[in-house]
Amino acid sequence: MASIIELRLPLEQFALAHTFDVMPELHVGVERFAGQNEESTMSFVWVATGDFEAFEDALVADPSVSAFSSVADCDDECLYRIKWAEEAEAVARLVLTEDGEITAASTSGESWEFQIMCPDHSSLSKIYVCCEDYELSPTVDAIYDLGGNKGSVHGLTELQYTSLVTAKEMGYYNVPREITLTELADELEVSHQALSDRLRRAHGRLIDRALNANDRTRIESPSLEQ
């Protein structure tokens, strides 16, 4: 049965550590990975920043980036096509070796959050082991089996669930609101943009559950043991 793993890697273990050193308020979301094969990995990346010229200057000096180009812009976001340097490519290739696919990736500077789909649970386990063999430090947030009939009624990662509960308890969803998103982010010790993205994904997952639009089974205690 196809499975999904959601995990985090420290920023410096994948890409853009230098760029975030220069621009800590940046937010990056990978639209999709293209050319996913053993030779090359490119990404289409949405970037939110108030200074795209400074961002591009940072990319030029970033050792994790081999090449880049701007392909579209929309208000305060811009879509870039990025060719990763060898070390960043190697991380992506760890996924490809087990027939995995990176279906989502984003960062606001604290860590990279990945969603990876594999044909079965065994492949997920092998990817995790490969990460450790490569001296990476993955943190598993959740594991899902697609198409199951049992599991959590929430379908949320632990971080998403905790953020929603905290937001509810602190009055973020009250009318009028008793706490701003920035204050809530400070309480949870994450950036404003990271929390905004986390809540958006959590809301989307709850809507999918309510509408039965995405039938997933969440393994309540993420484990890679067989």
PDB file of C-alpha atoms in Angstrom:
ATOM      1  CA  MET A   1       0.000   0.000   0.000  1.00  0.00           C
ATOM      2  CA  ALA A   2       1.333   3.450  -0.910  1.00  0.00           C
ATOM      3  CA  SER A   3       2.562   5.447   2.063  1.00  0.00           C
ATOM      4  CA  ILE A   4       3.473   9.029   2.893  1.00  0.00           C
ATOM      5  CA  ILE A   5       6.036  10.234   5.397  1.00  0.00           C
ATOM      6  CA  GLU A   6       6.300  13.803   6.664  1.00  0.00           C
ATOM      7  CA  LEU A   7       9.730  14.640   8.024  1.00  0.00           C
ATOM      8  CA  ARG A   8      12.009  17.552   8.796  1.00  0.00           C
ATOM      9  CA  LEU A   9      15.688  18.115   8.087  1.00  0.00           C
ATOM     10  CA  PRO A  10      17.871  20.884   9.533  1.00  0.00           C
ATOM     11  CA  LEU A  11      18.197  23.704   7.036  1.00  0.00           C
ATOM     12  CA  GLU A  12      21.938  23.240   6.599  1.00  0.00           C
ATOM     13  CA  GLN A  13      21.492  19.567   5.672  1.00  0.00           C
ATOM     14  CA  PHE A  14      19.619  20.354   2.454  1.00  0.00           C
ATOM     15  CA  ALA A  15      19.696  23.821   0.941  1.00  0.00           C
ATOM     16  CA  LEU A  16      19.602  27.619   1.290  1.00  0.00           C
ATOM     17  CA  ALA A  17      21.285  27.902   4.702  1.00  0.00           C
ATOM     18  CA  HIS A  18      23.402  30.825   3.448  1.00  0.00           C
ATOM     19  CA  THR A  19      20.382  32.540   1.926  1.00  0.00           C
ATOM     20  CA  PHE A  20      18.478  32.384   5.213  1.00  0.00           C
ATOM     21  CA  ASP A  21      21.510  33.698   7.090  1.00  0.00           C
ATOM     22  CA  VAL A  22      21.296  36.779   4.892  1.00  0.00           C
ATOM     23  CA  MET A  23      17.470  36.969   4.781  1.00  0.00           C
ATOM     24  CA  PRO A  24      15.989  35.335   7.920  1.00  0.00           C
ATOM     25  CA  GLU A  25      12.411  36.498   7.218  1.00  0.00           C
ATOM     26  CA  LEU A  26      12.283  34.609   3.929  1.00  0.00           C
ATOM     27  CA  HIS A  27       9.758  31.860   3.158  1.00  0.00           C
ATOM     28  CA  VAL A  28      10.326  29.203   0.483  1.00  0.00           C
ATOM     29  CA  GLY A  29       7.840  26.621  -0.763  1.00  0.00           C
ATOM     30  CA  VAL A  30       8.696  24.064  -3.431  1.00  0.00           C
ATOM     31  CA  GLU A  31       5.946  23.903  -6.035  1.00  0.00           C
ATOM     32  CA  ARG A  32       7.355  20.687  -7.451  1.00  0.00           C
ATOM     33  CA  PHE A  33      10.583  18.865  -8.210  1.00  0.00           C
ATOM     34  CA  ALA A  34      11.336  18.394 -11.903  1.00  0.00           C
ATOM     35  CA  GLY A  35      13.775  16.213 -13.765  1.00  0.00           C
ATOM     36  CA  GLN A  36      13.797  13.830 -10.836  1.00  0.00           C
ATOM     37  CA  ASN A  37      16.347  11.286 -11.913  1.00  0.00           C
ATOM     38  CA  GLU A  38      19.790  10.161 -10.922  1.00  0.00           C
ATOM     39  CA  GLU A  39      21.514  12.885 -12.929  1.00  0.00           C
ATOM     40  CA  SER A  40      19.679  16.090 -12.089  1.00  0.00           C
ATOM     41  CA  THR A  41      17.186  17.622  -9.712  1.00  0.00           C
ATOM     42  CA  MET A  42      15.562  21.004 -10.241  1.00  0.00           C
ATOM     43  CA  SER A  43      12.848  22.682  -8.222  1.00  0.00           C
ATOM     44  CA  PHE A  44      10.141  25.188  -8.992  1.00  0.00           C
ATOM     45  CA  VAL A  45      10.120  27.307  -5.860  1.00  0.00           C
ATOM     46  CA  TRP A  46       7.734  30.006  -4.639  1.00  0.00           C
ATOM     47  CA  VAL A  47       9.557  32.684  -2.664  1.00  0.00           C
ATOM     48  CA  ALA A  48       7.937  35.275  -0.395  1.00  0.00           C
ATOM     49  CA  THR A  49      10.129  38.260   0.431  1.00  0.00           C
ATOM     50  CA  GLY A  50      10.071  42.026   0.295  1.00  0.00           C
ATOM     51  CA  ASP A  51      13.350  42.257  -1.612  1.00  0.00           C
ATOM     52  CA  PHE A  52      13.792  39.910  -4.553  1.00  0.00           C
ATOM     53  CA  GLU A  53      16.973  41.625  -5.690  1.00  0.00           C
ATOM     54  CA  ALA A  54      18.600  40.850  -2.333  1.00  0.00           C
ATOM     55  CA  PHE A  55      17.250  37.301  -2.535  1.00  0.00           C
ATOM     56  CA  GLU A  56      18.853  36.741  -5.930  1.00  0.00           C
ATOM     57  CA  ASP A  57      22.140  38.176  -4.675  1.00  0.00           C
ATOM     58  CA  ALA A  58      21.976  35.689  -1.790  1.00  0.00           C
ATOM     59  CA  LEU A  59      21.310  32.814  -4.204  1.00  0.00           C
ATOM     60  CA  VAL A  60      24.383  33.712  -6.237  1.00  0.00           C
ATOM     61  CA  ALA A  61      26.518  33.326  -3.109  1.00  0.00           C
ATOM     62  CA  ASP A  62      24.692  30.242  -1.800  1.00  0.00           C
ATOM     63  CA  PRO A  63      26.813  27.071  -2.248  1.00  0.00           C
ATOM     64  CA  SER A  64      23.692  24.871  -2.359  1.00  0.00           C
ATOM     65  CA  VAL A  65      22.465  26.553  -5.567  1.00  0.00           C
ATOM     66  CA  SER A  66      24.007  25.758  -8.944  1.00  0.00           C
ATOM     67  CA  ALA A  67      21.771  27.959 -11.119  1.00  0.00           C
ATOM     68  CA  PHE A  68      18.440  29.759 -10.960  1.00  0.00           C
ATOM     69  CA  SER A  69      16.016  31.839 -12.998  1.00  0.00           C
ATOM     70  CA  SER A  70      12.822  33.761 -12.287  1.00  0.00           C
ATOM     71  CA  VAL A  71       9.875  32.336 -14.219  1.00  0.00           C
ATOM     72  CA  ALA A  72       6.791  34.103 -12.787  1.00  0.00           C
ATOM     73  CA  ASP A  73       5.755  36.670 -10.211  1.00  0.00           C
ATOM     74  CA  CYS A  74       2.518  37.282  -8.329  1.00  0.00           C
ATOM     75  CA  ASP A  75       2.173  40.206  -5.918  1.00  0.00           C
ATOM     76  CA  ASP A  76       4.679  39.597  -3.109  1.00  0.00           C
ATOM     77  CA  GLU A  77       5.720  36.135  -4.324  1.00  0.00           C
ATOM     78  CA  CYS A  78       7.929  35.026  -7.176  1.00  0.00           C
ATOM     79  CA  LEU A  79       8.367  31.602  -8.776  1.00  0.00           C
ATOM     80  CA  TYR A  80      11.950  30.522  -9.377  1.00  0.00           C
ATOM     81  CA  ARG A  81      13.444  27.538 -11.125  1.00  0.00           C
ATOM     82  CA  ILE A  82      16.418  26.373  -9.078  1.00  0.00           C
ATOM     83  CA  LYS A  83      19.092  23.850 -10.006  1.00  0.00           C
ATOM     84  CA  TRP A  84      20.574  22.476  -6.801  1.00  0.00           C
ATOM     85  CA  ALA A  85      24.289  21.925  -6.250  1.00  0.00           C
ATOM     86  CA  GLU A  86      25.676  18.427  -5.751  1.00  0.00           C
ATOM     87  CA  GLU A  87      25.168  18.071  -1.983  1.00  0.00           C
ATOM     88  CA  ALA A  88      21.538  19.210  -2.129  1.00  0.00           C
ATOM     89  CA  GLU A  89      20.931  16.974  -5.147  1.00  0.00           C
ATOM     90  CA  ALA A  90      22.331  14.028  -3.201  1.00  0.00           C
ATOM     91  CA  VAL A  91      19.638  14.458  -0.551  1.00  0.00           C
ATOM     92  CA  ALA A  92      16.898  14.378  -3.183  1.00  0.00           C
ATOM     93  CA  ARG A  93      18.469  11.314  -4.792  1.00  0.00           C
ATOM     94  CA  LEU A  94      18.178   9.426  -1.494  1.00  0.00           C
ATOM     95  CA  VAL A  95      14.423   9.546  -2.049  1.00  0.00           C
ATOM     96  CA  LEU A  96      14.603   8.530  -5.694  1.00  0.00           C
ATOM     97  CA  THR A  97      16.647   5.406  -4.965  1.00  0.00           C
ATOM     98  CA  GLU A  98      13.606   3.839  -3.285  1.00  0.00           C
ATOM     99  CA  ASP A  99      11.066   4.968  -5.907  1.00  0.00           C
ATOM    100  CA  GLY A 100       9.969   7.812  -3.664  1.00  0.00           C
ATOM    101  CA  GLU A 101       8.709  11.206  -4.751  1.00  0.00           C
ATOM    102  CA  ILE A 102       8.966  14.480  -2.866  1.00  0.00           C
ATOM    103  CA  THR A 103       5.406  15.797  -3.141  1.00  0.00           C
ATOM    104  CA  ALA A 104       5.896  18.894  -0.962  1.00  0.00           C
ATOM    105  CA  ALA A 105       8.765  20.786   0.646  1.00  0.00           C
ATOM    106  CA  SER A 106       8.958  24.136   2.396  1.00  0.00           C
ATOM    107  CA  THR A 107      11.016  26.130   4.863  1.00  0.00           C
ATOM    108  CA  SER A 108      10.948  29.393   6.756  1.00  0.00           C
ATOM    109  CA  GLY A 109      14.500  29.002   7.967  1.00  0.00           C
ATOM    110  CA  GLU A 110      14.201  26.663  10.940  1.00  0.00           C
ATOM    111  CA  SER A 111      14.160  23.395   9.013  1.00  0.00           C
ATOM    112  CA  TRP A 112      13.009  21.884   5.737  1.00  0.00           C
ATOM    113  CA  GLU A 113       9.635  20.139   5.948  1.00  0.00           C
ATOM    114  CA  PHE A 114       9.221  17.329   3.411  1.00  0.00           C
ATOM    115  CA  GLN A 115       6.265  15.205   2.372  1.00  0.00           C
ATOM    116  CA  ILE A 116       7.449  12.052   0.602  1.00  0.00           C
ATOM    117  CA  MET A 117       5.310   9.415  -1.113  1.00  0.00           C
ATOM    118  CA  CYS A 118       6.532   5.835  -1.572  1.00  0.00           C
ATOM    119  CA  PRO A 119       4.976   2.658  -2.980  1.00  0.00           C
ATOM    120  CA  ASP A 120       5.001   0.955   0.435  1.00  0.00           C
ATOM    121  CA  HIS A 121       6.008   1.277   4.086  1.00  0.00           C
ATOM    122  CA  SER A 122       9.211  -0.660   3.494  1.00  0.00           C
ATOM    123  CA  SER A 123      10.443   1.999   1.077  1.00  0.00           C
ATOM    124  CA  LEU A 124       9.855   4.684   3.694  1.00  0.00           C
ATOM    125  CA  SER A 125      11.961   2.731   6.164  1.00  0.00           C
ATOM    126  CA  LYS A 126      14.793   2.419   3.650  1.00  0.00           C
ATOM    127  CA  ILE A 127      14.717   6.150   2.915  1.00  0.00           C
ATOM    128  CA  TYR A 128      14.974   6.911   6.624  1.00  0.00           C
ATOM    129  CA  VAL A 129      17.917   4.521   7.008  1.00  0.00           C
ATOM    130  CA  CYS A 130      19.611   6.069   3.957  1.00  0.00           C
ATOM    131  CA  CYS A 131      19.235   9.516   5.543  1.00  0.00           C
ATOM    132  CA  GLU A 132      20.958   8.306   8.694  1.00  0.00           C
ATOM    133  CA  ASP A 133      23.688   6.558   6.676  1.00  0.00           C
ATOM    134  CA  TYR A 134      24.279   9.863   4.902  1.00  0.00           C
ATOM    135  CA  GLU A 135      24.680  11.474   8.362  1.00  0.00           C
ATOM    136  CA  LEU A 136      21.460  13.456   8.072  1.00  0.00           C
ATOM    137  CA  SER A 137      19.210  14.086  11.082  1.00  0.00           C
ATOM    138  CA  PRO A 138      15.600  13.465   9.982  1.00  0.00           C
ATOM    139  CA  THR A 139      12.711  14.045  12.393  1.00  0.00           C
ATOM    140  CA  VAL A 140       9.569  12.085  11.508  1.00  0.00           C
ATOM    141  CA  ASP A 141       6.328  13.985  12.158  1.00  0.00           C
ATOM    142  CA  ALA A 142       3.818  11.557  10.649  1.00  0.00           C
ATOM    143  CA  ILE A 143       3.372   8.470   8.494  1.00  0.00           C
ATOM    144  CA  TYR A 144       0.255   7.717   6.450  1.00  0.00           C
ATOM    145  CA  ASP A 145      -1.047   4.746   4.525  1.00  0.00           C
ATOM    146  CA  LEU A 146      -3.232   5.706   1.563  1.00  0.00           C
ATOM    147  CA  GLY A 147      -6.610   4.039   1.171  1.00  0.00           C
ATOM    148  CA  GLY A 148      -7.000   2.529   4.632  1.00  0.00           C
ATOM    149  CA  ASN A 149     -10.220   2.301   6.627  1.00  0.00           C
ATOM    150  CA  LYS A 150      -8.892   2.927  10.136  1.00  0.00           C
ATOM    151  CA  GLY A 151      -6.968   5.732  11.727  1.00  0.00           C
ATOM    152  CA  SER A 152      -7.153   9.151  13.229  1.00  0.00           C
ATOM    153  CA  VAL A 153     -10.253  11.244  12.654  1.00  0.00           C
ATOM    154  CA  HIS A 154      -7.939  14.247  12.486  1.00  0.00           C
ATOM    155  CA  GLY A 155      -5.335  13.138   9.957  1.00  0.00           C
ATOM    156  CA  LEU A 156      -2.969  15.827  11.246  1.00  0.00           C
ATOM    157  CA  THR A 157       0.719  15.824  12.016  1.00  0.00           C
ATOM    158  CA  GLU A 158       1.641  16.318  15.650  1.00  0.00           C
ATOM    159  CA  LEU A 159       2.842  19.859  14.919  1.00  0.00           C
ATOM    160  CA  GLN A 160      -0.386  20.729  13.110  1.00  0.00           C
ATOM    161  CA  TYR A 161      -2.538  19.277  15.879  1.00  0.00           C
ATOM    162  CA  THR A 162      -0.614  21.083  18.620  1.00  0.00           C
ATOM    163  CA  SER A 163      -0.779  24.375  16.729  1.00  0.00           C
ATOM    164  CA  LEU A 164      -4.539  24.107  16.195  1.00  0.00           C
ATOM    165  CA  VAL A 165      -5.202  23.220  19.833  1.00  0.00           C
ATOM    166  CA  THR A 166      -3.034  26.100  21.050  1.00  0.00           C
ATOM    167  CA  ALA A 167      -4.707  28.502  18.628  1.00  0.00           C
ATOM    168  CA  LYS A 168      -8.141  27.418  19.853  1.00  0.00           C
ATOM    169  CA  GLU A 169      -7.236  27.619  23.541  1.00  0.00           C
ATOM    170  CA  MET A 170      -5.684  31.081  23.167  1.00  0.00           C
ATOM    171  CA  GLY A 171      -8.671  32.532  21.326  1.00  0.00           C
ATOM    172  CA  TYR A 172      -7.263  32.802  17.821  1.00  0.00           C
ATOM    173  CA  TYR A 173     -10.538  31.539  16.344  1.00  0.00           C
ATOM    174  CA  ASN A 174     -12.765  33.696  18.552  1.00  0.00           C
ATOM    175  CA  VAL A 175     -14.625  36.719  17.183  1.00  0.00           C
ATOM    176  CA  PRO A 176     -13.026  39.111  17.827  1.00  0.00           C
ATOM    177  CA  ARG A 177      -9.675  37.356  18.020  1.00  0.00           C
ATOM    178  CA  GLU A 178      -7.968  37.349  21.403  1.00  0.00           C
ATOM    179  CA  ILE A 179      -4.487  36.784  19.966  1.00  0.00           C
ATOM    180  CA  THR A 180      -2.829  37.700  16.680  1.00  0.00           C
ATOM    181  CA  LEU A 181      -1.045  35.240  14.406  1.00  0.00           C
ATOM    182  CA  THR A 182       2.266  36.899  15.253  1.00  0.00           C
ATOM    183  CA  GLU A 183       1.639  36.523  19.000  1.00  0.00           C
ATOM    184  CA  LEU A 184       0.584  32.910  18.488  1.00  0.00           C
ATOM    185  CA  ALA A 185       3.743  32.239  16.478  1.00  0.00           C
ATOM    186  CA  ASP A 186       5.829  33.678  19.319  1.00  0.00           C
ATOM    187  CA  GLU A 187       4.018  31.397  21.778  1.00  0.00           C
ATOM    188  CA  LEU A 188       4.807  28.349  19.619  1.00  0.00           C
ATOM    189  CA  GLU A 189       8.357  29.580  18.950  1.00  0.00           C
ATOM    190  CA  VAL A 190       8.046  29.528  15.157  1.00  0.00           C
ATOM    191  CA  SER A 191       8.058  32.246  12.531  1.00  0.00           C
ATOM    192  CA  HIS A 192       4.861  34.010  11.491  1.00  0.00           C
ATOM    193  CA  GLN A 193       5.057  32.565   7.962  1.00  0.00           C
ATOM    194  CA  ALA A 194       5.813  29.024   9.160  1.00  0.00           C
ATOM    195  CA  LEU A 195       2.772  29.037  11.449  1.00  0.00           C
ATOM    196  CA  SER A 196       0.569  30.509   8.723  1.00  0.00           C
ATOM    197  CA  ASP A 197       1.567  27.694   6.358  1.00  0.00           C
ATOM    198  CA  ARG A 198       1.140  25.048   9.065  1.00  0.00           C
ATOM    199  CA  LEU A 199      -2.387  26.203   9.930  1.00  0.00           C
ATOM    200  CA  ARG A 200      -3.311  26.418   6.247  1.00  0.00           C
ATOM    201  CA  ARG A 201      -2.218  22.817   5.678  1.00  0.00           C
ATOM    202  CA  ALA A 202      -4.047  21.698   8.817  1.00  0.00           C
ATOM    203  CA  HIS A 203      -7.244  23.455   7.749  1.00  0.00           C
ATOM    204  CA  GLY A 204      -6.992  21.869   4.304  1.00  0.00           C
ATOM    205  CA  ARG A 205      -6.519  18.415   5.780  1.00  0.00           C
ATOM    206  CA  LEU A 206      -9.514  18.826   8.095  1.00  0.00           C
ATOM    207  CA  ILE A 207     -11.642  19.980   5.159  1.00  0.00           C
ATOM    208  CA  ASP A 208     -10.516  16.962   3.132  1.00  0.00           C
ATOM    209  CA  ARG A 209     -11.501  14.715   6.024  1.00  0.00           C
ATOM    210  CA  ALA A 210     -14.885  16.382   6.449  1.00  0.00           C
ATOM    211  CA  LEU A 211     -15.677  16.076   2.753  1.00  0.00           C
ATOM    212  CA  ASN A 212     -14.145  12.609   2.516  1.00  0.00           C
ATOM    213  CA  ALA A 213     -12.011  14.010  -0.292  1.00  0.00           C
ATOM    214  CA  ASN A 214      -8.822  12.274   0.714  1.00  0.00           C
ATOM    215  CA  ASP A 215      -9.072   8.861   2.353  1.00  0.00           C
ATOM    216  CA  ARG A 216      -5.900   8.425   4.396  1.00  0.00           C
ATOM    217  CA  THR A 217      -5.009   6.427   7.440  1.00  0.00           C
ATOM    218  CA  ARG A 218      -2.662   8.090   9.893  1.00  0.00           C
ATOM    219  CA  ILE A 219      -0.392   5.922  11.980  1.00  0.00           C
ATOM    220  CA  GLU A 220      -0.825   7.557  15.384  1.00  0.00           C
ATOM    221  CA  SER A 221       2.712   6.979  16.686  1.00  0.00           C
ATOM    222  CA  PRO A 222       5.040   7.506  13.709  1.00  0.00           C
ATOM    223  CA  SER A 223       7.304   4.476  13.504  1.00  0.00           C
ATOM    224  CA  LEU A 224       9.456   3.039  10.774  1.00  0.00           C
ATOM    225  CA  GLU A 225       9.685  -0.402  12.336  1.00  0.00           C
ATOM    226  CA  GLN A 226       8.242  -3.268  10.325  1.00  0.00           C
TER     227      GLN A 226
END
